[in-house]
Coordinates of C-alpha atoms and ligand atoms in Angstrom, one line a residue:
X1 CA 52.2 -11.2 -33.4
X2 CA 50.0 -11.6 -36.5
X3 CA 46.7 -9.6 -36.5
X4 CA 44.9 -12.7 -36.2
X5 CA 46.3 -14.3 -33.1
X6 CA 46.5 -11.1 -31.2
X7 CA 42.4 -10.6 -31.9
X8 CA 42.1 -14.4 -30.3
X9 CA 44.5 -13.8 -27.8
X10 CA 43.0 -10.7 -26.6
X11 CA 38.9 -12.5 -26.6
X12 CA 40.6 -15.2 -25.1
X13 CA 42.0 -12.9 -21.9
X14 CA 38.9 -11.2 -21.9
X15 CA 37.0 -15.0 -21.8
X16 CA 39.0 -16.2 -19.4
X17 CA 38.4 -12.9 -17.0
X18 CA 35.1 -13.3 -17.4
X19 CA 34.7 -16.8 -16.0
X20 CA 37.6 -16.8 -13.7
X21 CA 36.5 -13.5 -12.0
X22 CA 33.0 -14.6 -11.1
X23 CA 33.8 -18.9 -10.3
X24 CA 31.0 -18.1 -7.6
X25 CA 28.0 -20.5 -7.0
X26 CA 25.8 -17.9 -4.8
X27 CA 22.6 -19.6 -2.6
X28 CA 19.4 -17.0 -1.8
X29 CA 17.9 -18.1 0.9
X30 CA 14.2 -16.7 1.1
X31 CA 12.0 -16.0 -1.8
X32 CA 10.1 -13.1 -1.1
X33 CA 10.6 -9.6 -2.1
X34 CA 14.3 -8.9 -1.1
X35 CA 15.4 -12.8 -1.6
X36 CA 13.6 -13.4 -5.1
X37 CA 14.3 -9.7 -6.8
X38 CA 18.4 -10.1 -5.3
X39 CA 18.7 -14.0 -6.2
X40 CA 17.3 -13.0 -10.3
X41 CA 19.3 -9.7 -10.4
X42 CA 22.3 -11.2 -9.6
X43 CA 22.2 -14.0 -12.2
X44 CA 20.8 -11.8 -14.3
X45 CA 23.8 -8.8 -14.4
X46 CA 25.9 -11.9 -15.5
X47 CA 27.8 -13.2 -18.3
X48 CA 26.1 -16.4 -19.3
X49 CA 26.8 -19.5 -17.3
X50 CA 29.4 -17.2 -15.2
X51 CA 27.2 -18.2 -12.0
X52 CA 24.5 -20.1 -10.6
X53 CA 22.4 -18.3 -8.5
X54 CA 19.9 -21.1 -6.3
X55 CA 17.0 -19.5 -4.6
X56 CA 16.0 -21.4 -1.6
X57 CA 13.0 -21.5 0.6
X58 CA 11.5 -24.1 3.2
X59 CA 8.4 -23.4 1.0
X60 CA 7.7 -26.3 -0.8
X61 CA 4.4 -25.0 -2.8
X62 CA 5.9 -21.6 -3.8
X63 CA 9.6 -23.8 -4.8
X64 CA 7.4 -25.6 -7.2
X65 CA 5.4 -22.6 -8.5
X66 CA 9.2 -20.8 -9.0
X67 CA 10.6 -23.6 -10.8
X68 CA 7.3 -23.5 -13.3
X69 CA 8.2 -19.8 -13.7
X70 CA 5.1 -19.0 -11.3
X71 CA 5.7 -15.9 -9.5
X72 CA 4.1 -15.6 -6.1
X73 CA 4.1 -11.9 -6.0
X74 CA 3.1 -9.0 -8.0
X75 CA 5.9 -7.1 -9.2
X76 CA 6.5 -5.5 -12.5
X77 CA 9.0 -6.8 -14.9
X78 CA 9.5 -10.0 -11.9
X79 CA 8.4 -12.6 -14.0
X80 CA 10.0 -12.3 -17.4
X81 CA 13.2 -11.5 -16.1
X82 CA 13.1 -14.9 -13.7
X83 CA 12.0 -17.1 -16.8
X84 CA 15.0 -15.2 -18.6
X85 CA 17.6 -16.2 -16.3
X86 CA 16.4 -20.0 -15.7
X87 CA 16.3 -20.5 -19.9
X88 CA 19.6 -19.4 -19.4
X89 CA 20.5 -21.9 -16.7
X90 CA 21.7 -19.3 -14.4
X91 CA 19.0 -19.3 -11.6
X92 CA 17.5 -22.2 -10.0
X93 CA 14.5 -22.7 -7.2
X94 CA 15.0 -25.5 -4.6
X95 CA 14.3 -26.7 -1.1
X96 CA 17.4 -28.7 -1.0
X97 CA 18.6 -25.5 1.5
X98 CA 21.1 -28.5 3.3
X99 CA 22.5 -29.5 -0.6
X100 CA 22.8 -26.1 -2.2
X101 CA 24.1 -24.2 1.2
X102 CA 27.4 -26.9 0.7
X103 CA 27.8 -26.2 -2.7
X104 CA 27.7 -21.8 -2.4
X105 CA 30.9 -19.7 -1.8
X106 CA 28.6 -17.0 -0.9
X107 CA 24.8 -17.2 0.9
X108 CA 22.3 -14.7 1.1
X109 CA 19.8 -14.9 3.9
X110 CA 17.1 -12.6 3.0
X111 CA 14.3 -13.5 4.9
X112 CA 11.4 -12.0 6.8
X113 CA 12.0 -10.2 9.9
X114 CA 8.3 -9.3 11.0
X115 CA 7.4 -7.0 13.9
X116 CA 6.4 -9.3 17.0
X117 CA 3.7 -8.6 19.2
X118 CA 5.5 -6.3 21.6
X119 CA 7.0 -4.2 18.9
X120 CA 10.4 -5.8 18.9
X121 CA 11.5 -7.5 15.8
X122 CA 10.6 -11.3 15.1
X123 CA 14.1 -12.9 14.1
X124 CA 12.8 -16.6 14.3
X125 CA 13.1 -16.8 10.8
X126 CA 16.4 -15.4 10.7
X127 CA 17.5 -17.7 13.2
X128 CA 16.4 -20.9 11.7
X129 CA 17.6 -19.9 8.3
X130 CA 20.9 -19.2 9.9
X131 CA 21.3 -22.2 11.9
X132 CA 20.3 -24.2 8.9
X133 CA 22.9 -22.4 7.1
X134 CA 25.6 -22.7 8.7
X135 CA 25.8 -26.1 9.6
X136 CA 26.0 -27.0 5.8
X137 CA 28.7 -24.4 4.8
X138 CA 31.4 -26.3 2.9
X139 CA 33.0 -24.0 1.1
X140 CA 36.1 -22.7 2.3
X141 CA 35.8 -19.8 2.5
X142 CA 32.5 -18.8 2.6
X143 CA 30.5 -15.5 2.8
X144 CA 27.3 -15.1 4.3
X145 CA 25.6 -12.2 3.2
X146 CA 23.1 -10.5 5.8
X147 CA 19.7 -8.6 3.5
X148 CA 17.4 -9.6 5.9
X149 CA 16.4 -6.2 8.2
X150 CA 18.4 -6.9 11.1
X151 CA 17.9 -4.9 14.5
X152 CA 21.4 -3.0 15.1
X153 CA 24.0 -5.1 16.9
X154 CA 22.3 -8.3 15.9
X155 CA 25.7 -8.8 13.6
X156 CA 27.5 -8.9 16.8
X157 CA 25.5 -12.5 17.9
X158 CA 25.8 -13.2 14.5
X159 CA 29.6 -13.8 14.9
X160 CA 28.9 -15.6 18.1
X161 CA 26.8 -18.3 16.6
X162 CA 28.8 -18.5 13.9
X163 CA 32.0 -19.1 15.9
X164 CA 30.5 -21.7 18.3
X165 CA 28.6 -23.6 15.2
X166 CA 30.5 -23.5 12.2
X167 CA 32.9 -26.3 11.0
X168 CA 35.9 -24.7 13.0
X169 CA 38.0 -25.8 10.1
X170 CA 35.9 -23.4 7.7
X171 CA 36.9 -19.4 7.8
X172 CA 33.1 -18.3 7.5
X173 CA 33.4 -14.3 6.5
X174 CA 30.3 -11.7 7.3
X175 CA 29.1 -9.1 5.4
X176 CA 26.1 -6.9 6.0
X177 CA 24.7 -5.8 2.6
X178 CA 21.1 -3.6 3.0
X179 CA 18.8 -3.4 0.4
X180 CA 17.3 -0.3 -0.8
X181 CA 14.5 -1.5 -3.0
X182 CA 11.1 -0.3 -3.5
X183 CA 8.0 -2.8 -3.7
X184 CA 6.7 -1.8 -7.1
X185 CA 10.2 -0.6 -8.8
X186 CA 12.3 -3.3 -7.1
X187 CA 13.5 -4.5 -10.7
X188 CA 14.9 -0.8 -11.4
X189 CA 16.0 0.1 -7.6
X190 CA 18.1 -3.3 -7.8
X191 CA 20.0 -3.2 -11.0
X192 CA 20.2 0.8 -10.7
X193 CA 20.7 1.5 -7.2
X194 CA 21.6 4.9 -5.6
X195 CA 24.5 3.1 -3.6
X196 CA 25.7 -0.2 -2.5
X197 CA 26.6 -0.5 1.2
X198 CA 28.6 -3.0 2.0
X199 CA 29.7 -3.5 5.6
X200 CA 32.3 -6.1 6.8
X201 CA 35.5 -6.6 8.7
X202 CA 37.8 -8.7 6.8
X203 CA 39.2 -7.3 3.1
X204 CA 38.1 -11.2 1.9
X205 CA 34.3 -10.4 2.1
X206 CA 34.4 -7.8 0.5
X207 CA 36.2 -9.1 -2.8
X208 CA 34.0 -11.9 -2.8
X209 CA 31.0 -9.5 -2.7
X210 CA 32.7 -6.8 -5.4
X211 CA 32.8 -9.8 -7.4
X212 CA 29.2 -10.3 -6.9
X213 CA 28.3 -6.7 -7.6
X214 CA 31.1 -6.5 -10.1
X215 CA 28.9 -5.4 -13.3
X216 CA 27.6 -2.9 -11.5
X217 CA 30.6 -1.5 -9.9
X218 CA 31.5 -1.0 -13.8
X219 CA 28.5 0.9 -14.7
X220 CA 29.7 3.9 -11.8
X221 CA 27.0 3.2 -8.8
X222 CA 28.5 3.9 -5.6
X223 CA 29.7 1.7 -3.4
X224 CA 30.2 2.3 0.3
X225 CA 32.5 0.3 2.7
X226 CA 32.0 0.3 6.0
X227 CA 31.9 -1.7 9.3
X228 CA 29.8 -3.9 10.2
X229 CA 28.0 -1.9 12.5
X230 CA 27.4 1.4 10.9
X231 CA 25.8 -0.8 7.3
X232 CA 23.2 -1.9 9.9
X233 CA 22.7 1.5 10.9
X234 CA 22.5 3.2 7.5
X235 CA 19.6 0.4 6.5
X236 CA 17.3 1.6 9.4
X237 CA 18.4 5.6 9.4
X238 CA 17.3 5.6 5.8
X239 CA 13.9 3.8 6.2
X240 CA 13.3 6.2 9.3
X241 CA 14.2 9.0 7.7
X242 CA 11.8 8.5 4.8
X243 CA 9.0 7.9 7.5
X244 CA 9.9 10.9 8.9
X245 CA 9.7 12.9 6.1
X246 CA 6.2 10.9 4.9
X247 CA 4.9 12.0 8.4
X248 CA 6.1 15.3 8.3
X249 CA 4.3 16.5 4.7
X250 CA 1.4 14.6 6.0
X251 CA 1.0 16.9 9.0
X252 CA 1.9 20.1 6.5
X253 CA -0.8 18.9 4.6
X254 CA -3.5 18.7 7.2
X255 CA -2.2 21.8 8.0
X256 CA -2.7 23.3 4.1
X257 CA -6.1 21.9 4.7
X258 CA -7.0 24.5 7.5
X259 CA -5.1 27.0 5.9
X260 CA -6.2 26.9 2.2
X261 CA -2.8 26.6 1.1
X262 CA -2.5 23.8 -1.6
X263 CA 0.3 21.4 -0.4
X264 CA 1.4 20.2 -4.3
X265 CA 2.8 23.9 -4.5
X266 CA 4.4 23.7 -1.0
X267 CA 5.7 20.3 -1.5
X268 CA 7.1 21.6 -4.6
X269 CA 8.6 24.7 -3.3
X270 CA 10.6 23.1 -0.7
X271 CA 11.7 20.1 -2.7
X272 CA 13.2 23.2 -4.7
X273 CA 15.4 23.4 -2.0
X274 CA 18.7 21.0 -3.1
X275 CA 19.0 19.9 0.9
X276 CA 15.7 19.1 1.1
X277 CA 14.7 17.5 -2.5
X278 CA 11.3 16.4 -4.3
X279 CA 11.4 13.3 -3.8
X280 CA 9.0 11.6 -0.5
X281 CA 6.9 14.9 -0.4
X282 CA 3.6 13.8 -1.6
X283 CA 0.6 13.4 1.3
X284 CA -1.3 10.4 1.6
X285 CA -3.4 8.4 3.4
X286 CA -0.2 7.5 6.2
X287 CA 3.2 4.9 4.8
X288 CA 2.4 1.5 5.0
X289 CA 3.8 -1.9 3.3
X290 CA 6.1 -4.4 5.6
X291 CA 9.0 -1.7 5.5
X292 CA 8.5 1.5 7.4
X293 CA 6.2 0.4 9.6
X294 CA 8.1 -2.4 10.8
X295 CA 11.2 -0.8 11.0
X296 CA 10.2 2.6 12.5
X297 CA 9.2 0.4 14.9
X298 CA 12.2 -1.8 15.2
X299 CA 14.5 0.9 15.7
X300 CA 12.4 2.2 18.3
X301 CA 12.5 -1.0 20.1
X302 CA 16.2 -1.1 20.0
X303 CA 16.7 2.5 21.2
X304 CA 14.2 1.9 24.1
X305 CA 16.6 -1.0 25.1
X306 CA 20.0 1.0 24.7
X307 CA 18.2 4.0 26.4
X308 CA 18.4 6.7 23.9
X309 CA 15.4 8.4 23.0
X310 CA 14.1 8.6 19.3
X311 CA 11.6 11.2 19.7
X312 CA 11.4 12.1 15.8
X313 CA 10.8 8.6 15.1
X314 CA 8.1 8.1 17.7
X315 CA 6.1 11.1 16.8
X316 CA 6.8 9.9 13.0
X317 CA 5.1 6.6 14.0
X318 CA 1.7 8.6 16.2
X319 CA 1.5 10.6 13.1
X320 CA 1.3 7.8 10.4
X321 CA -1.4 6.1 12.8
X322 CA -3.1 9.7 12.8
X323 CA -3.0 9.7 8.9
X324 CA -4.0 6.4 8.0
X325 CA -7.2 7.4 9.2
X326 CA -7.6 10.8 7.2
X327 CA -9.6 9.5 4.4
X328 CA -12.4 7.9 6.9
X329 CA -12.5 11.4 8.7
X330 CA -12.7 13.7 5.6
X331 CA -15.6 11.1 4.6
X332 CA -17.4 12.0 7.5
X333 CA -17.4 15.9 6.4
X334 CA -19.5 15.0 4.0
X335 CA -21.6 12.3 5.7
X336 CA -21.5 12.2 9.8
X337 CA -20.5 9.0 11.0
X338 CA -24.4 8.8 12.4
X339 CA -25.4 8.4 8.9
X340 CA -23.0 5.8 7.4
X341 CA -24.8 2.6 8.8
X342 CA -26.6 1.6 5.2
X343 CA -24.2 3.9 2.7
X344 CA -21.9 2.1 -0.1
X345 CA -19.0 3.3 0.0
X346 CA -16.9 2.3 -2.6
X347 CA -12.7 1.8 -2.1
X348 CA -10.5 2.0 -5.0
X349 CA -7.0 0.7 -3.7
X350 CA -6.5 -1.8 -1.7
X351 CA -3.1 -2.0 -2.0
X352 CA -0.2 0.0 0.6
X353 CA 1.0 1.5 -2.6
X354 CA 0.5 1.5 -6.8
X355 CA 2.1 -1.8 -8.6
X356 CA 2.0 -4.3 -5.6
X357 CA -0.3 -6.6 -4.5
X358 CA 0.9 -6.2 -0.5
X359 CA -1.4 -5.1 1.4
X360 CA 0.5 -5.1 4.7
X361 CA 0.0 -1.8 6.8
X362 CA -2.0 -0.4 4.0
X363 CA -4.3 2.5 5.5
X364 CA -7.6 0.0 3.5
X365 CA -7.2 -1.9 6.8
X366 CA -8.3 0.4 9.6
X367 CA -10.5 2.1 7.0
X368 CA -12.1 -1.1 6.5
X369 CA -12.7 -1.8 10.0
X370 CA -13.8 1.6 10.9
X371 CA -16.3 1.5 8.3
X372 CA -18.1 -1.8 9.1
X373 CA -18.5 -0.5 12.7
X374 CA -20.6 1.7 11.5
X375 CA -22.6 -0.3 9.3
X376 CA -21.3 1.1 6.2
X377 CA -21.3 -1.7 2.9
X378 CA -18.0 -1.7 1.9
X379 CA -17.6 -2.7 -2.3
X380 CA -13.7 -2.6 -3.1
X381 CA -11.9 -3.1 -6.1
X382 CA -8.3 -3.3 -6.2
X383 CA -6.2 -4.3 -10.0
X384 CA -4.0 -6.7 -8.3
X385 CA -4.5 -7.2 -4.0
X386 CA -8.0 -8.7 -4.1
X387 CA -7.4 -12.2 -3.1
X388 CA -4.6 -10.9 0.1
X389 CA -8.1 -8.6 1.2
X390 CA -10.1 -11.5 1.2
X391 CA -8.0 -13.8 3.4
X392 CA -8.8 -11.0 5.6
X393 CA -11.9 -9.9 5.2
X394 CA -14.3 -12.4 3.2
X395 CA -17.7 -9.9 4.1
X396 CA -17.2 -6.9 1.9
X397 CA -17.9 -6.8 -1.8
X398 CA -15.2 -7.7 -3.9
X399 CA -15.8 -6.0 -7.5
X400 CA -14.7 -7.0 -10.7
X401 CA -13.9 -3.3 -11.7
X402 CA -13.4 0.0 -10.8
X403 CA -17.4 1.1 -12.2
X404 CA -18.3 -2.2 -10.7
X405 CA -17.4 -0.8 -6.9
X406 CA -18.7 2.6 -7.6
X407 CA -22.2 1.3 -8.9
X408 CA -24.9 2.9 -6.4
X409 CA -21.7 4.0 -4.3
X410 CA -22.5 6.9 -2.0
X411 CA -18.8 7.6 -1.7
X412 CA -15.6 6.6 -3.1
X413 CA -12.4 6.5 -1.3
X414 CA -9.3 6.4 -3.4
X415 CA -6.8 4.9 -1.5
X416 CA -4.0 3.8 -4.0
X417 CA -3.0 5.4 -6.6
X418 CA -3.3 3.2 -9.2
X419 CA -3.4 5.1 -13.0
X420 CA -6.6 3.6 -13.6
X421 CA -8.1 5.3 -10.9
X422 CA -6.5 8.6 -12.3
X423 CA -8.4 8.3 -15.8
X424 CA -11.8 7.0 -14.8
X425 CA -14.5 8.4 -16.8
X426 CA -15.3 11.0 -14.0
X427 CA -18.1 12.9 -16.2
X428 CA -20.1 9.6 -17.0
X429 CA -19.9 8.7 -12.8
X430 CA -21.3 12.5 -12.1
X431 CA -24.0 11.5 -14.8
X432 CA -25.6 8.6 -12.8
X433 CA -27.1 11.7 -10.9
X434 CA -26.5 10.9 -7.3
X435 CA -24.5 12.9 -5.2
X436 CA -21.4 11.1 -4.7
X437 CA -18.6 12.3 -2.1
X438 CA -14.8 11.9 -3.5
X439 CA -12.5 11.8 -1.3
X440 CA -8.8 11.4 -3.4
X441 CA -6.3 10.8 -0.3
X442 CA -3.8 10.3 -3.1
X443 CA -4.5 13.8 -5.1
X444 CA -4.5 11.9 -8.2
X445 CA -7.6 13.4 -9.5
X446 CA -7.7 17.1 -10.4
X447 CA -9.7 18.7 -8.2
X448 CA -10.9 21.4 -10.5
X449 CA -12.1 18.9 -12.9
X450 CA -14.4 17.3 -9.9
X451 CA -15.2 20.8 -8.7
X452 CA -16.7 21.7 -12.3
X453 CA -18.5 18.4 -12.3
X454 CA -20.0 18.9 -9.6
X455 CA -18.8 16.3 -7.3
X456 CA -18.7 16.9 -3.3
X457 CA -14.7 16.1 -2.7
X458 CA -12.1 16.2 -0.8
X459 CA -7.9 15.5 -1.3
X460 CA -5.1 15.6 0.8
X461 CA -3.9 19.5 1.8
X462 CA -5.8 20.6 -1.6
X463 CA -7.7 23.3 -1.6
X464 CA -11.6 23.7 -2.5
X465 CA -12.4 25.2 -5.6
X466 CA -15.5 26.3 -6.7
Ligands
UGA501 C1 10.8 1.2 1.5 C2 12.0 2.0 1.1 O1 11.6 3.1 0.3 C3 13.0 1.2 0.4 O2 14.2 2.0 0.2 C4 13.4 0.0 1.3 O3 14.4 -0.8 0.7 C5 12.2 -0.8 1.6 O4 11.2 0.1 2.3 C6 12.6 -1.9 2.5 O5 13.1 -1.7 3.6 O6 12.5 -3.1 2.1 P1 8.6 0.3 0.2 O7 8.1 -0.1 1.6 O8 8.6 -0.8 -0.9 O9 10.1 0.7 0.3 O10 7.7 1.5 -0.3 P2 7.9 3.1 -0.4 O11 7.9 3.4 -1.8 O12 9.0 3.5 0.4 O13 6.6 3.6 0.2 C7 6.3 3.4 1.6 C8 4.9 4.1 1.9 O14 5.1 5.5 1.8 C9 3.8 3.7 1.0 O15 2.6 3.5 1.7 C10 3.7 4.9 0.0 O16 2.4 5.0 -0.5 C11 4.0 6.0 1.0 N1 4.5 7.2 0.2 C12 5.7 7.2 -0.4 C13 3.8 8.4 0.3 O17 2.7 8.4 0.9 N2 4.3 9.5 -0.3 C14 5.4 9.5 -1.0 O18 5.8 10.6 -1.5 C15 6.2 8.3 -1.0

């Protein structure tokens, strides 16, 4: 074969592999943090025009936002990477759910799971997107994807419903796919996870969905197969871990704090330890966001009704309640809680974490309430979770800026750890002359530094220097 023809041959092989191994139209439905950061990875670890990836949600005002290349959310790197993949025509927003669900090979229901009041888990919203679903399904065959958090064994009604309300004429496959991202890095956790789990029980699935994750299988991330059954498991073992390891430095830190030991050296020394690691070891004020809360207590729920106690995980969750409070009761070292009613005190962090705007579970909201009981005047200042605080509470004093909050402030609480709040001009704040209390439940501030200026201040498990 002359040179030529063999170098158009071989592009054309490698064109044709390209489209014909991902003919996939894949629907998302949910647009929140799971559904929108999977849908715009997906299309996004993509040749061009290999895939359309539609993101779906009964929301009509956030479908419309989407579609102008609004983001709802705060996440890093969200927004240019969405605008990216619709310019290149691979990722679309709609509330057509009915339309697009007939014309996907492979759905993704990834929406909210909440806690209800009694601690269970709330899967009306998993219901109604799965009801909705699978009465459209078209496709033959067709995957269904499960990212929504979904209580152990709820895969096993999931094949029920399926069976009594899908076209019988469709073969509807399962596959239980968790999602490991963090709020904050979900960008990076997606497109360079630490694994892929993928559960199912039929060999069909799981092409369909090594198809999907295809371009990153080629990159060398691991992918685990397993039943359907133990990929449920492995979502809420890891999230209950990690609580249990938050909850555990937290009580080695209060425990540095009586001791004089400094915990950044103790976290340090064990994460030395290959078994144990470095990562998850540094002492806040408690874990919040819509994960670990909610699923410590999820899994809780479910082993209360199988019977099996999960003592870890319920000392894990009294301990985070415990913490969340720490900051409010190292403030009152400094000033009893007789003598807050008329004090500013000024919260940096709002947020349950750095580089999100959630606020859900974030240890601002018991602080918050603890402090107005006493009469304290609360001025916050978050960079991006204003506006969620104020749906919430509209009668403390929003600030424009971090110097703005800590104006006249008898106090400061850091709460997130935000970098601004890392490199505020700490020596011009000591200059004001007042003496302000700091208390860093983050340990983002050095506490020589404050020592020398002169500050009254307290972190998390650090020790007092003089
Ligand atoms: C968590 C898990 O880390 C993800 O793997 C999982 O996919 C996600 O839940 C989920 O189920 O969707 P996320 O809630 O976004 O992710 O946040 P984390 O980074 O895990 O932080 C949780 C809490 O622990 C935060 O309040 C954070 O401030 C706190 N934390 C974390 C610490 O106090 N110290 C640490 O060393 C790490």
């Amino acid at each position: 074969m002359n040179k030529n023809i063999k170098y158009f041959f071989l592009l054309f092989t490698t064109f044709s592999f390209l489209i014909l191994s991902n003919p996939h139209t894949v629907s998302v439905i949910g647009t929140g943090y799971v559904g929108l950061v999977t849908g715009t990875c997906i299309a996004d670890i993509h040749e061009d025009n290999s895939l359309k990836v539609y993101c779906l949600d009964i929301d009509t005002n956030k479908i419309e936002a989407l579609q102008k290349g609004i983001i709802p959310i705060y996440e890093p790197g969200l927004s240019e990477i969405v605008q990216k993949n619709q310019a290149r025509n691979m990722l679309f927003f709609s509330n057509a759910i009915a339309e697009k669900v007939a014309e996907s090979d492979i759905i993704f229901i990834a929406v909210g799971t909440p806690t209800a009041a009694d601690g269970s888990v709330d899967l009306s919203y998993f219901y109604s997107a799965l009801e909705q679903t699978v009465k459209n399904i078209k496709c033959n065959p067709t995957t269904l994807v499960l990212k929504s958090t979904l209580p152990i064994g709820t895969v096993q009604h999931i094949l029920g419903f399926i069976k009594k309300h899908a076209d019988p004429s469709l073969t509807v496959h399962i596959v239980s796919n968790p999602e490991f991202l963090r709020e904050g890095t979900a960008i990076n956790d997606t497109l360079n996870p630490d694994r892929i789990v993928i559960g199912s029980n039929t060999p069909d699935a799981v092409r369909a969905i090594q198809d999907l994750y295809q371009p990153l299988i080629r990159k060398n991330i691991p992918v685990l197969y397993t039943d359907l059954a133990s990929a449920e498991t492995i979502k809420y073992a890891s999230n209950n871990f990690l609580a249990v390891k938050l909850s555990f430095i937290n009580e080695i830190a209060n425990l540095c704090d009586k001791t004089g030991a400094n915990i950044q050296l103790v976290a340090k020394g064990i994460g030395m330890d290959k078994r144990i690691g470095q990562s998850f070891l540094s002492p806040g004020p408690g874990f919040g966001g819509s994960c670990l809360p909610k699923d410590t207590l999820g899994l809780l729920s479910t082993a209360q009704a199988l019977g099996v106690p999960l003592l870890t995980v319920q000392a894990a969750v009294k301990a985070n309640e415990y913490q969340q409070l720490m900051p409010y009761r190292k403030l009152k070292e400094f000033i009893p809680s007789n003598e807050l009613a008329g004090k500013t005190i000024a919260l940096l962090g709002l947020s349950f974490k750095a580089n999100t705007d959630d606020i859900r579970y974030s240890a601002a909201l018991p602080i918050i309430r603890k402090l107005q009981a006493k009469g304290a005047h609360v001025h916050a200042f978050d960079p991006q979770a204003m506006q969620h605080m104020k749906n919430l509470f509209q009668e403390i004093t929003y600030c424009e800026t971090s110097y703005e909050a800590i104006k006249n402030a008898d106090a400061i609480l850091i709460l997130t750890e935000w970098d601004e709040f890392k490199h505020l001009e700490y020596e011009k704040i000591k200059k004001r002359g007042k003496n302000i209390v700091i208390i860093d439940s983050r340990n983002i501030v050095d506490s020589c530094t404050l020592s020398k200026l002169g500050f009254l201040h307290a972190g998390i498990g650090i020790p007092h220097t003089e």
